[in-house]
Tab-separated table of C-alpha atoms and ligand atoms in Angstrom:
chain	number	residue	atom	x	y	z
U	1334	MET	CA	124.781	117.991	130.053
U	1335	LYS	CA	122.510	118.872	127.177
U	1336	GLU	CA	120.922	115.783	125.654
U	1337	ILE	CA	119.097	115.725	122.333
U	1338	ILE	CA	117.538	113.250	119.912
U	1339	LEU	CA	119.137	112.836	116.495
U	1340	ILE	CA	116.789	111.535	113.820
U	1341	LYS	CA	117.811	110.112	110.462
U	1342	ASN	CA	115.283	110.198	107.643
U	1343	GLY	CA	114.300	106.992	105.973
U	1344	GLU	CA	113.468	106.503	102.361
U	1345	LEU	CA	112.584	110.126	101.849
U	1346	ALA	CA	116.243	110.863	101.368
U	1347	LEU	CA	115.777	109.276	97.940
U	1348	LYS	CA	113.053	111.607	96.804
U	1349	GLY	CA	115.214	114.174	95.078
U	1350	LEU	CA	113.223	117.273	94.261
U	1351	ASN	CA	110.460	116.562	96.749
U	1352	ARG	CA	112.862	116.004	99.540
U	1353	SER	CA	112.323	119.194	101.439
U	1354	THR	CA	108.529	118.852	101.235
U	1355	PHE	CA	108.852	115.348	102.626
U	1356	GLU	CA	111.163	116.528	105.358
U	1357	ASP	CA	108.781	119.311	106.320
U	1358	MET	CA	105.979	116.786	106.533
U	1359	LEU	CA	108.029	114.532	108.754
U	1360	VAL	CA	108.989	117.445	110.990
U	1361	GLY	CA	105.302	118.389	111.249
U	1362	ASN	CA	104.396	114.812	112.192
U	1363	ILE	CA	107.133	114.661	114.830
U	1364	ARG	CA	106.064	118.008	116.258
U	1365	ARG	CA	102.438	116.882	116.554
U	1366	ARG	CA	103.326	113.586	118.182
U	1367	LEU	CA	105.620	115.115	120.807
U	1368	LYS	CA	103.445	118.151	121.471
U	1369	ASP	CA	102.215	117.118	124.904
U	1370	LEU	CA	105.635	116.115	126.267
U	1371	GLY	CA	106.821	119.587	127.278
U	1372	ASP	CA	108.902	122.283	125.619
U	1373	PHE	CA	111.151	121.360	122.735
U	1374	GLU	CA	112.630	122.674	119.534
U	1375	ILE	CA	113.057	120.890	116.210
U	1376	ARG	CA	115.880	121.742	113.812
U	1377	LYS	CA	116.753	120.359	110.420
U	1378	SER	CA	120.297	120.272	109.232
U	1379	GLN	CA	122.223	118.110	106.770
U	1380	SER	CA	119.569	115.361	106.396
U	1381	THR	CA	119.272	115.040	110.148
U	1382	ILE	CA	116.415	116.243	112.306
U	1383	MET	CA	117.268	117.279	115.823
U	1384	VAL	CA	114.873	117.406	118.727
U	1385	GLU	CA	116.257	119.703	121.401
U	1386	PRO	CA	114.427	119.402	124.715
U	1387	GLY	CA	113.517	122.399	126.829
U	1388	GLU	CA	113.112	122.399	130.611
U	1389	ASP	CA	110.704	119.604	131.550
U	1390	PHE	CA	110.666	117.539	128.376
U	1391	ASP	CA	110.055	113.783	128.698
U	1392	LEU	CA	112.957	112.442	126.632
U	1393	GLU	CA	112.279	108.796	127.402
U	1394	GLU	CA	108.694	108.924	126.147
U	1395	ALA	CA	109.745	111.070	123.188
U	1396	CYS	CA	112.148	108.332	122.040
U	1397	ALA	CA	109.446	105.682	122.396
U	1398	ARG	CA	107.111	107.756	120.226
U	1399	ILE	CA	109.776	108.611	117.662
U	1400	GLY	CA	110.391	104.869	117.220
U	1401	LYS	CA	106.838	104.627	115.882
U	1402	ILE	CA	106.776	107.547	113.452
U	1403	PHE	CA	106.942	106.531	109.805
U	1404	GLY	CA	109.637	108.086	107.645
U	1405	ILE	CA	112.347	107.663	110.286
U	1406	ALA	CA	115.123	105.173	109.528
U	1407	GLY	CA	116.835	105.462	112.887
U	1408	TYR	CA	117.429	107.700	115.848
U	1409	SER	CA	119.752	108.071	118.773
U	1410	ARG	CA	119.913	109.986	121.987
U	1411	ALA	CA	123.041	112.070	121.974
U	1412	ALA	CA	124.934	114.414	124.269
U	1413	ALA	CA	125.597	117.840	122.797
U	1414	ALA	CA	129.052	119.125	123.720
U	1415	PRO	CA	130.781	122.417	122.881
U	1416	LYS	CA	132.991	122.424	119.772
U	1417	GLU	CA	136.241	122.142	121.624
U	1418	MET	CA	138.151	118.866	122.044
U	1419	GLU	CA	138.918	118.969	125.793
U	1420	GLN	CA	135.315	119.666	126.703
U	1421	MET	CA	133.999	117.172	124.173
U	1422	LEU	CA	136.236	114.394	125.509
U	1423	ALA	CA	135.188	115.014	129.108
U	1424	ALA	CA	131.548	115.036	128.032
U	1425	ALA	CA	131.960	111.782	126.082
U	1426	ALA	CA	133.548	110.019	129.043
U	1427	GLU	CA	130.801	111.194	131.377
U	1428	TYR	CA	127.890	110.559	129.030
U	1429	LEU	CA	128.937	107.094	127.921
U	1430	ALA	CA	130.469	105.956	131.238
U	1431	PRO	CA	127.832	103.343	132.176
U	1432	THR	CA	128.141	101.605	128.798
U	1433	LEU	CA	131.907	101.965	128.508
U	1434	ARG	CA	132.420	100.478	131.964
U	1435	ALA	CA	130.435	97.409	130.914
U	1436	ALA	CA	132.129	96.948	127.519
U	1437	ARG	CA	135.396	95.166	126.802
U	1438	THR	CA	136.100	96.468	123.331
U	1439	PHE	CA	135.150	99.635	121.496
U	1440	LYS	CA	135.907	101.790	118.527
U	1441	VAL	CA	135.301	105.432	117.665
U	1442	GLU	CA	133.675	106.717	114.496
U	1443	ALA	CA	133.788	110.411	113.738
U	1444	LYS	CA	131.937	112.516	111.169
U	1445	ARG	CA	132.846	116.104	110.528
U	1446	SER	CA	130.132	117.940	108.651
U	1447	ASP	CA	131.579	121.274	109.778
U	1448	LYS	CA	134.693	121.445	107.611
U	1449	GLN	CA	135.933	124.498	109.558
U	1450	PHE	CA	136.598	122.330	112.590
U	1451	PRO	CA	140.403	122.151	112.993
U	1452	LEU	CA	140.690	118.374	113.399
U	1453	ARG	CA	139.808	115.945	110.673
U	1454	SER	CA	137.780	112.787	111.308
U	1455	PRO	CA	140.723	110.351	111.707
U	1456	GLU	CA	142.349	112.745	114.168
U	1457	ILE	CA	139.145	113.061	116.165
U	1458	CYS	CA	138.888	109.262	116.283
U	1459	ALA	CA	142.487	108.864	117.405
U	1460	GLN	CA	142.284	111.497	120.131
U	1461	THR	CA	138.941	110.247	121.443
U	1462	GLY	CA	140.076	106.612	121.389
U	1463	GLY	CA	143.296	107.443	123.246
U	1464	TYR	CA	141.466	109.486	125.846
U	1465	LEU	CA	138.837	106.817	126.540
U	1466	LEU	CA	141.523	104.099	126.776
U	1467	ARG	CA	143.277	106.144	129.481
U	1468	ARG	CA	140.014	106.778	131.346
U	1469	PHE	CA	138.554	103.245	131.156
U	1470	LYS	CA	141.192	100.637	131.909
U	1471	ASN	CA	138.782	97.802	131.083
U	1472	LEU	CA	138.658	98.819	127.429
U	1473	SER	CA	140.652	97.844	124.397
U	1474	VAL	CA	140.136	98.850	120.780
U	1475	ASP	CA	138.610	96.463	118.261
U	1476	VAL	CA	137.836	98.126	114.956
U	1477	HIS	CA	136.228	95.023	113.427
U	1478	LYS	CA	133.821	93.655	116.040
U	1479	PRO	CA	133.655	96.086	118.948
U	1480	ASP	CA	131.196	95.638	121.825
U	1481	PHE	CA	130.402	99.309	121.503
U	1482	THR	CA	130.870	102.060	118.939
U	1483	VAL	CA	131.287	105.638	120.076
U	1484	ASN	CA	129.979	108.090	117.486
U	1485	ILE	CA	131.256	111.660	117.344
U	1486	GLU	CA	129.515	114.058	114.964
U	1487	VAL	CA	130.897	117.544	114.520
U	1488	ARG	CA	127.946	119.680	113.427
U	1489	ASP	CA	127.288	123.367	112.879
U	1490	ARG	CA	126.567	124.303	116.501
U	1491	ASP	CA	127.683	121.372	118.659
U	1492	ILE	CA	129.512	118.103	118.727
U	1493	PHE	CA	127.148	115.196	119.247
U	1494	ILE	CA	128.227	112.099	121.120
U	1495	HIS	CA	126.203	108.932	120.937
U	1496	GLY	CA	126.147	105.141	120.873
U	1497	PRO	CA	124.513	102.999	118.214
U	1498	GLN	CA	121.490	104.192	116.320
U	1499	VAL	CA	118.134	102.636	117.223
U	1500	ARG	CA	116.155	101.388	114.243
U	1501	GLY	CA	113.121	103.512	113.392
U	1502	ALA	CA	109.740	102.471	111.993
U	1503	GLY	CA	110.900	103.044	108.396
U	1504	GLY	CA	108.455	103.804	105.604
U	1505	MET	CA	107.413	107.267	104.479
U	1506	PRO	CA	105.996	110.201	106.436
U	1507	THR	CA	102.293	109.760	107.050
U	1508	GLY	CA	100.409	112.023	104.656
U	1509	SER	CA	103.169	112.166	102.055
U	1510	SER	CA	101.267	109.721	99.826
U	1511	GLY	CA	97.844	111.307	100.290
U	1512	ARG	CA	94.893	109.906	102.242
U	1513	GLY	CA	93.196	106.518	102.203
U	1514	ALA	CA	90.099	105.126	103.920
U	1515	VAL	CA	90.457	101.760	105.591
U	1516	LEU	CA	87.416	99.518	105.826
U	1517	ILE	CA	87.865	98.504	109.407
U	1518	SER	CA	86.226	95.486	111.002
U	1519	GLY	CA	87.067	94.218	114.464
U	1520	GLY	CA	89.213	91.465	113.023
U	1521	ILE	CA	92.939	90.853	112.908
U	1522	ASP	CA	93.483	91.806	109.294
U	1523	SER	CA	92.135	95.278	108.707
U	1524	PRO	CA	94.139	97.064	111.449
U	1525	VAL	CA	97.294	95.476	110.009
U	1526	ALA	CA	96.312	96.625	106.514
U	1527	ALA	CA	95.775	100.155	107.846
U	1528	TRP	CA	99.183	100.150	109.533
U	1529	MET	CA	100.885	98.927	106.356
U	1530	MET	CA	99.415	101.677	104.187
U	1531	ALA	CA	100.140	104.351	106.791
U	1532	LYS	CA	103.711	103.079	106.631
U	1533	ARG	CA	103.738	103.841	102.926
U	1534	GLY	CA	102.733	107.419	103.626
U	1535	LEU	CA	98.927	107.435	103.556
U	1536	ALA	CA	97.103	109.471	106.158
U	1537	LEU	CA	94.155	107.417	107.384
U	1538	SER	CA	90.435	107.759	107.532
U	1539	ALA	CA	88.351	104.734	108.523
U	1540	VAL	CA	84.917	103.396	107.646
U	1541	HIS	CA	83.173	100.875	109.867
U	1542	PHE	CA	79.852	99.193	109.101
U	1543	ALA	CA	77.679	98.515	112.112
U	1544	SER	CA	74.417	96.605	112.094
U	1545	PRO	CA	72.706	97.115	115.432
U	1546	PRO	CA	71.034	95.267	117.039
U	1547	TYR	CA	72.788	92.367	115.317
U	1548	THR	CA	76.146	93.858	116.209
U	1549	SER	CA	76.763	95.237	119.694
U	1550	PRO	CA	78.045	98.645	120.817
U	1551	MET	CA	81.012	96.710	122.178
U	1552	ALA	CA	82.002	95.888	118.610
U	1553	GLU	CA	82.092	99.601	117.766
U	1554	LYS	CA	84.109	100.333	120.884
U	1555	LYS	CA	86.517	97.578	119.863
U	1556	VAL	CA	87.024	99.191	116.453
U	1557	GLN	CA	87.763	102.536	118.128
U	1558	ASP	CA	90.272	100.892	120.456
U	1559	LEU	CA	91.948	99.111	117.558
U	1560	LEU	CA	92.237	102.336	115.609
U	1561	SER	CA	93.792	104.145	118.532
U	1562	ARG	CA	96.523	101.482	118.547
U	1563	VAL	CA	97.110	102.132	114.843
U	1564	ALA	CA	97.036	105.894	115.481
U	1565	VAL	CA	100.158	105.538	117.653
U	1566	TYR	CA	101.914	105.042	114.301
U	1567	SER	CA	99.698	106.824	111.808
U	1568	GLY	CA	98.593	109.874	113.773
U	1569	ARG	CA	94.923	110.681	114.208
U	1570	ILE	CA	92.292	108.772	112.236
U	1571	ALA	CA	88.867	110.087	111.196
U	1572	LEU	CA	86.388	107.260	111.858
U	1573	PHE	CA	83.013	107.111	110.106
U	1574	THR	CA	80.587	104.492	111.406
U	1575	VAL	CA	77.938	103.601	108.839
U	1576	PRO	CA	74.469	102.329	109.863
U	1577	PHE	CA	74.254	99.149	107.838
U	1578	THR	CA	71.260	97.302	109.303
U	1579	GLU	CA	68.712	98.337	106.690
U	1580	ILE	CA	70.909	97.221	103.826
U	1581	GLN	CA	71.820	93.922	105.440
U	1582	GLU	CA	68.194	93.105	106.185
U	1583	THR	CA	67.267	93.954	102.637
U	1584	ILE	CA	69.988	91.676	101.328
U	1585	ARG	CA	68.721	88.900	103.599
U	1586	ASP	CA	65.145	89.362	102.417
U	1587	HIS	CA	65.719	89.851	98.693
U	1588	CYS	CA	68.898	88.095	97.562
U	1589	PRO	CA	69.700	84.410	97.206
U	1590	GLU	CA	71.631	83.232	100.234
U	1591	GLU	CA	74.736	82.146	98.321
U	1592	PHE	CA	75.253	85.789	97.248
U	1593	PHE	CA	74.707	87.442	100.656
U	1594	THR	CA	78.337	88.149	101.416
U	1595	LEU	CA	79.212	89.350	97.939
U	1596	VAL	CA	76.288	91.743	97.645
U	1597	MET	CA	77.122	93.014	101.120
U	1598	ARG	CA	80.736	93.611	100.140
U	1599	ARG	CA	79.688	95.495	97.024
U	1600	MET	CA	77.376	97.664	99.126
U	1601	MET	CA	80.265	98.320	101.504
U	1602	MET	CA	82.462	99.397	98.599
U	1603	ARG	CA	79.835	101.750	97.232
U	1604	ILE	CA	79.139	103.408	100.578
U	1605	ALA	CA	82.783	103.504	101.620
U	1606	GLY	CA	83.553	105.157	98.277
U	1607	ILE	CA	81.066	107.959	98.949
U	1608	VAL	CA	82.270	108.504	102.511
U	1609	ALA	CA	85.911	108.342	101.448
U	1610	GLN	CA	85.471	110.827	98.625
U	1611	ARG	CA	83.763	113.256	100.967
U	1612	ASP	CA	86.760	112.999	103.294
U	1613	ASN	CA	89.266	113.628	100.488
U	1614	CYS	CA	90.537	110.076	100.269
U	1615	SER	CA	91.985	108.743	97.019
U	1616	ALA	CA	91.967	105.040	97.868
U	1617	LEU	CA	90.150	102.390	99.876
U	1618	ILE	CA	92.095	99.919	102.010
U	1619	THR	CA	90.907	96.452	103.036
U	1620	GLY	CA	92.377	93.570	104.993
U	1621	GLU	CA	91.651	91.011	102.312
U	1622	SER	CA	94.107	88.210	101.633
U	1623	LEU	CA	93.792	85.992	98.594
U	1624	GLY	CA	91.846	82.808	99.228
U	1625	GLN	CA	91.423	83.408	102.965
U	1626	VAL	CA	87.621	83.095	102.748
U	1627	ALA	CA	85.059	82.623	99.979
U	1628	SER	CA	84.688	86.365	99.439
U	1629	GLN	CA	88.429	86.711	98.836
U	1630	THR	CA	88.913	84.595	95.731
U	1631	VAL	CA	90.102	86.478	92.645
U	1632	TYR	CA	86.584	86.096	91.204
U	1633	ALA	CA	85.000	87.595	94.308
U	1634	LEU	CA	87.542	90.419	94.449
U	1635	GLY	CA	86.750	91.153	90.811
U	1636	CYS	CA	83.095	91.556	91.744
U	1637	THR	CA	83.851	93.994	94.551
U	1638	ASP	CA	86.353	95.942	92.473
U	1639	ALA	CA	83.735	96.347	89.747
U	1640	VAL	CA	81.773	98.792	91.928
U	1641	ALA	CA	84.696	100.630	93.547
U	1642	GLN	CA	85.028	104.299	92.601
U	1643	MET	CA	88.678	104.449	93.603
U	1644	PRO	CA	91.645	102.092	93.807
U	1645	VAL	CA	91.231	99.376	96.429
U	1646	LEU	CA	94.528	98.718	98.198
U	1647	ARG	CA	94.898	95.273	99.729
U	1648	PRO	CA	98.327	95.193	101.332
U	1649	LEU	CA	97.734	91.719	102.838
U	1650	ILE	CA	96.782	90.112	99.554
U	1651	GLY	CA	99.842	87.862	99.371
U	1652	MET	CA	100.369	87.261	103.063
U	1653	ASP	CA	99.696	84.138	105.131
U	1654	LYS	CA	97.700	84.409	108.324
U	1655	ASP	CA	100.764	83.814	110.512
U	1656	GLU	CA	102.612	86.676	108.837
U	1657	ILE	CA	99.613	88.935	109.455
U	1658	VAL	CA	99.391	87.803	113.066
U	1659	ARG	CA	103.081	88.554	113.554
U	1660	ILE	CA	102.529	92.183	112.543
U	1661	SER	CA	99.358	92.481	114.615
U	1662	ARG	CA	101.297	91.344	117.680
U	1663	MET	CA	104.059	93.801	116.912
U	1664	ILE	CA	101.671	96.739	116.636
U	1665	ASP	CA	99.766	95.531	119.681
U	1666	THR	CA	96.376	94.948	118.062
U	1667	PHE	CA	96.299	91.151	118.245
U	1668	GLU	CA	94.812	90.710	121.720
U	1669	LEU	CA	92.102	93.282	121.055
U	1670	SER	CA	91.280	91.809	117.663
U	1671	SER	CA	90.857	88.419	119.267
U	1672	LEU	CA	88.022	89.617	121.525
U	1673	PRO	CA	84.799	87.914	120.440
U	1674	TYR	CA	82.274	90.462	119.190
U	1675	GLU	CA	79.962	89.901	116.266
U	1676	ASP	CA	80.937	91.686	113.094
U	1677	CYS	CA	78.324	92.541	110.496
U	1678	CYS	CA	80.078	90.070	108.178
U	1679	THR	CA	79.172	87.218	110.453
U	1680	VAL	CA	75.535	88.227	110.926
U	1681	PHE	CA	73.955	86.604	107.887
U	1682	THR	CA	76.602	84.225	106.656
U	1683	PRO	CA	75.595	81.967	103.796
U	1684	ARG	CA	76.079	78.238	104.353
U	1685	HIS	CA	77.401	77.770	100.826
U	1686	PRO	CA	78.849	81.032	99.514
U	1687	ARG	CA	79.696	81.382	95.837
U	1688	THR	CA	83.420	81.213	95.230
U	1689	ARG	CA	83.323	81.801	91.462
U	1690	PRO	CA	80.783	84.566	91.092
U	1691	THR	CA	80.622	86.823	88.056
U	1692	VAL	CA	79.770	90.503	87.875
U	1693	GLU	CA	76.795	89.673	85.626
U	1694	GLN	CA	75.332	87.322	88.232
U	1695	LEU	CA	75.689	89.950	90.932
U	1696	GLU	CA	74.162	92.676	88.811
U	1697	LYS	CA	71.194	90.430	88.181
U	1698	VAL	CA	70.806	89.582	91.871
U	1699	GLU	CA	71.048	93.242	92.858
U	1700	ALA	CA	68.508	94.313	90.226
U	1701	ALA	CA	65.724	92.937	92.443
U	1702	VAL	CA	65.993	95.996	94.698
U	1703	ASP	CA	66.390	99.751	94.192
U	1704	TRP	CA	69.433	100.371	96.407
U	1705	GLY	CA	70.141	103.997	95.504
U	1706	ASP	CA	68.306	105.720	98.358
U	1707	MET	CA	69.412	103.201	100.929
U	1708	ILE	CA	73.046	103.671	99.956
U	1709	GLN	CA	72.731	107.463	100.118
U	1710	ARG	CA	70.964	107.276	103.486
U	1711	ALA	CA	73.656	105.046	104.945
U	1712	ALA	CA	76.410	107.313	103.642
U	1713	GLU	CA	74.687	110.416	105.018
U	1714	ASN	CA	73.884	109.021	108.444
U	1715	THR	CA	77.417	108.094	109.435
U	1716	LYS	CA	78.592	108.846	112.959
U	1717	PHE	CA	81.917	110.642	113.111
U	1718	LYS	CA	84.605	110.285	115.743
U	1719	MET	CA	88.213	111.428	115.668
U	1720	ILE	CA	90.538	108.731	117.000
U	1721	TYR	CA	93.853	109.705	118.577
T	2716	ATP	P1	89.357	91.109	109.398
T	2716	ATP	O1	90.258	90.313	110.223
T	2716	ATP	O2	89.900	92.432	109.064
T	2716	ATP	O3	87.959	91.191	109.968
T	2716	ATP	P2	88.498	88.966	107.752
T	2716	ATP	O4	89.490	87.974	107.365
T	2716	ATP	O5	87.564	88.666	108.877
T	2716	ATP	O6	89.229	90.365	108.011
T	2716	ATP	P3	86.224	89.630	106.136
T	2716	ATP	O7	85.375	89.632	107.348
T	2716	ATP	O8	85.800	88.880	104.972
T	2716	ATP	O9	87.710	89.207	106.432
T	2716	ATP	O10	86.439	91.115	105.661
T	2716	ATP	C1	87.376	91.434	104.713
T	2716	ATP	C2	87.664	92.922	104.804
T	2716	ATP	O11	86.467	93.656	104.643
T	2716	ATP	C3	88.196	93.334	106.158
T	2716	ATP	O12	89.574	93.170	106.273
T	2716	ATP	C4	87.790	94.794	106.188
T	2716	ATP	O13	88.690	95.577	105.434
T	2716	ATP	C5	86.454	94.765	105.482
T	2716	ATP	N1	85.354	94.641	106.466
T	2716	ATP	C6	84.789	93.534	106.953
T	2716	ATP	N2	83.831	93.810	107.842
T	2716	ATP	C7	83.781	95.148	107.931
T	2716	ATP	C8	82.987	96.084	108.704
T	2716	ATP	N3	82.083	95.680	109.567
T	2716	ATP	N4	83.218	97.388	108.528
T	2716	ATP	C9	84.153	97.811	107.649
T	2716	ATP	N5	84.911	97.001	106.932
T	2716	ATP	C10	84.743	95.679	107.055
T	2717	MG	MG1	86.126	90.407	109.553
């Protein structure tokens, strides 16, 4: 029996004029993510995307991956039967047998998008229900709260038979909102922030600041591993690792301790902005959450925003730590994030950071040094790695 995957679009169905562009993007994303699973074909028809496997296609793995592609509201595996009732009924009984044998009650829902088909939906339901009742003596019909719903969809080429739809990852197709660069540390927050913005349709680039020898190569490896977990959802991520030691040492040697973190964060914003612009990004993304630490008060955020050349998206801004942790567990980054490697943020931490800094104070503190060349050097000497 031919088995396929039926995919229902998410929010992109609302996009009116742009709809077909969005759909094409989603189809492209699906194609890329299933590429190594064998031969398959993708078809679009009537706001449904169909994945039709060829010979040695790994359907199981394909479903697992489809569950993590943004822009998909739901999907189901379905049997494709010929458009003839006798054959369809036999196929339905065979395909759904394991589930129907285990159920006590069921109902049938039919959709006829091919209006040429001789039976109308209620007739299809009645005939299918009657047939399954005769074949499975354990079953009775319950239209209100059935154990199992049999779905019959009469389409242009085939009739599809399937059980309930599995919920998809939701959101919008990655890339449909443009591209953003996430400032990625090894912590819990920034991978979650990256995932959330990818969910809203941003393709991802990533910028990581490393300060060897204060930070270890293991910390960089950890960031790469974290990003590859995010890439399961977002697709590939261009990672730029910025050499940050010179700037951090200069901050340590020339700025008052209480401003260390804030000056560092402003330097990060400036460099990330240059790297991001070069990689065609239109926004920066951080894992900041209001009040979580001294550098995340509204005053501190104001000071970092003051030097940003593009919008800074902070999807976690209103979230509690436990809500963030819940997502990081769900996307499988929590354990990795909890590994203990030094981040550049923890290298020279002030004992008493300023929590109510002003832009004027920071500008004065920074005026002690000519940062221009150092910033350019850092932005030019990034290491690049594509993360899959
Ligand atoms: P996280 O769990 O993401 O590390 P955090 O609560 O530890 O966040 P901070 O260390 O203050 O917070 O960093 C705030 C944000 O700044 C991070 O979410 C991340 O976006 C960015 N950031 C911090 N350190 C780095 C780094 N080494 N490279 C790139 N971005 C960083
Ligand atoms: Mg951190």
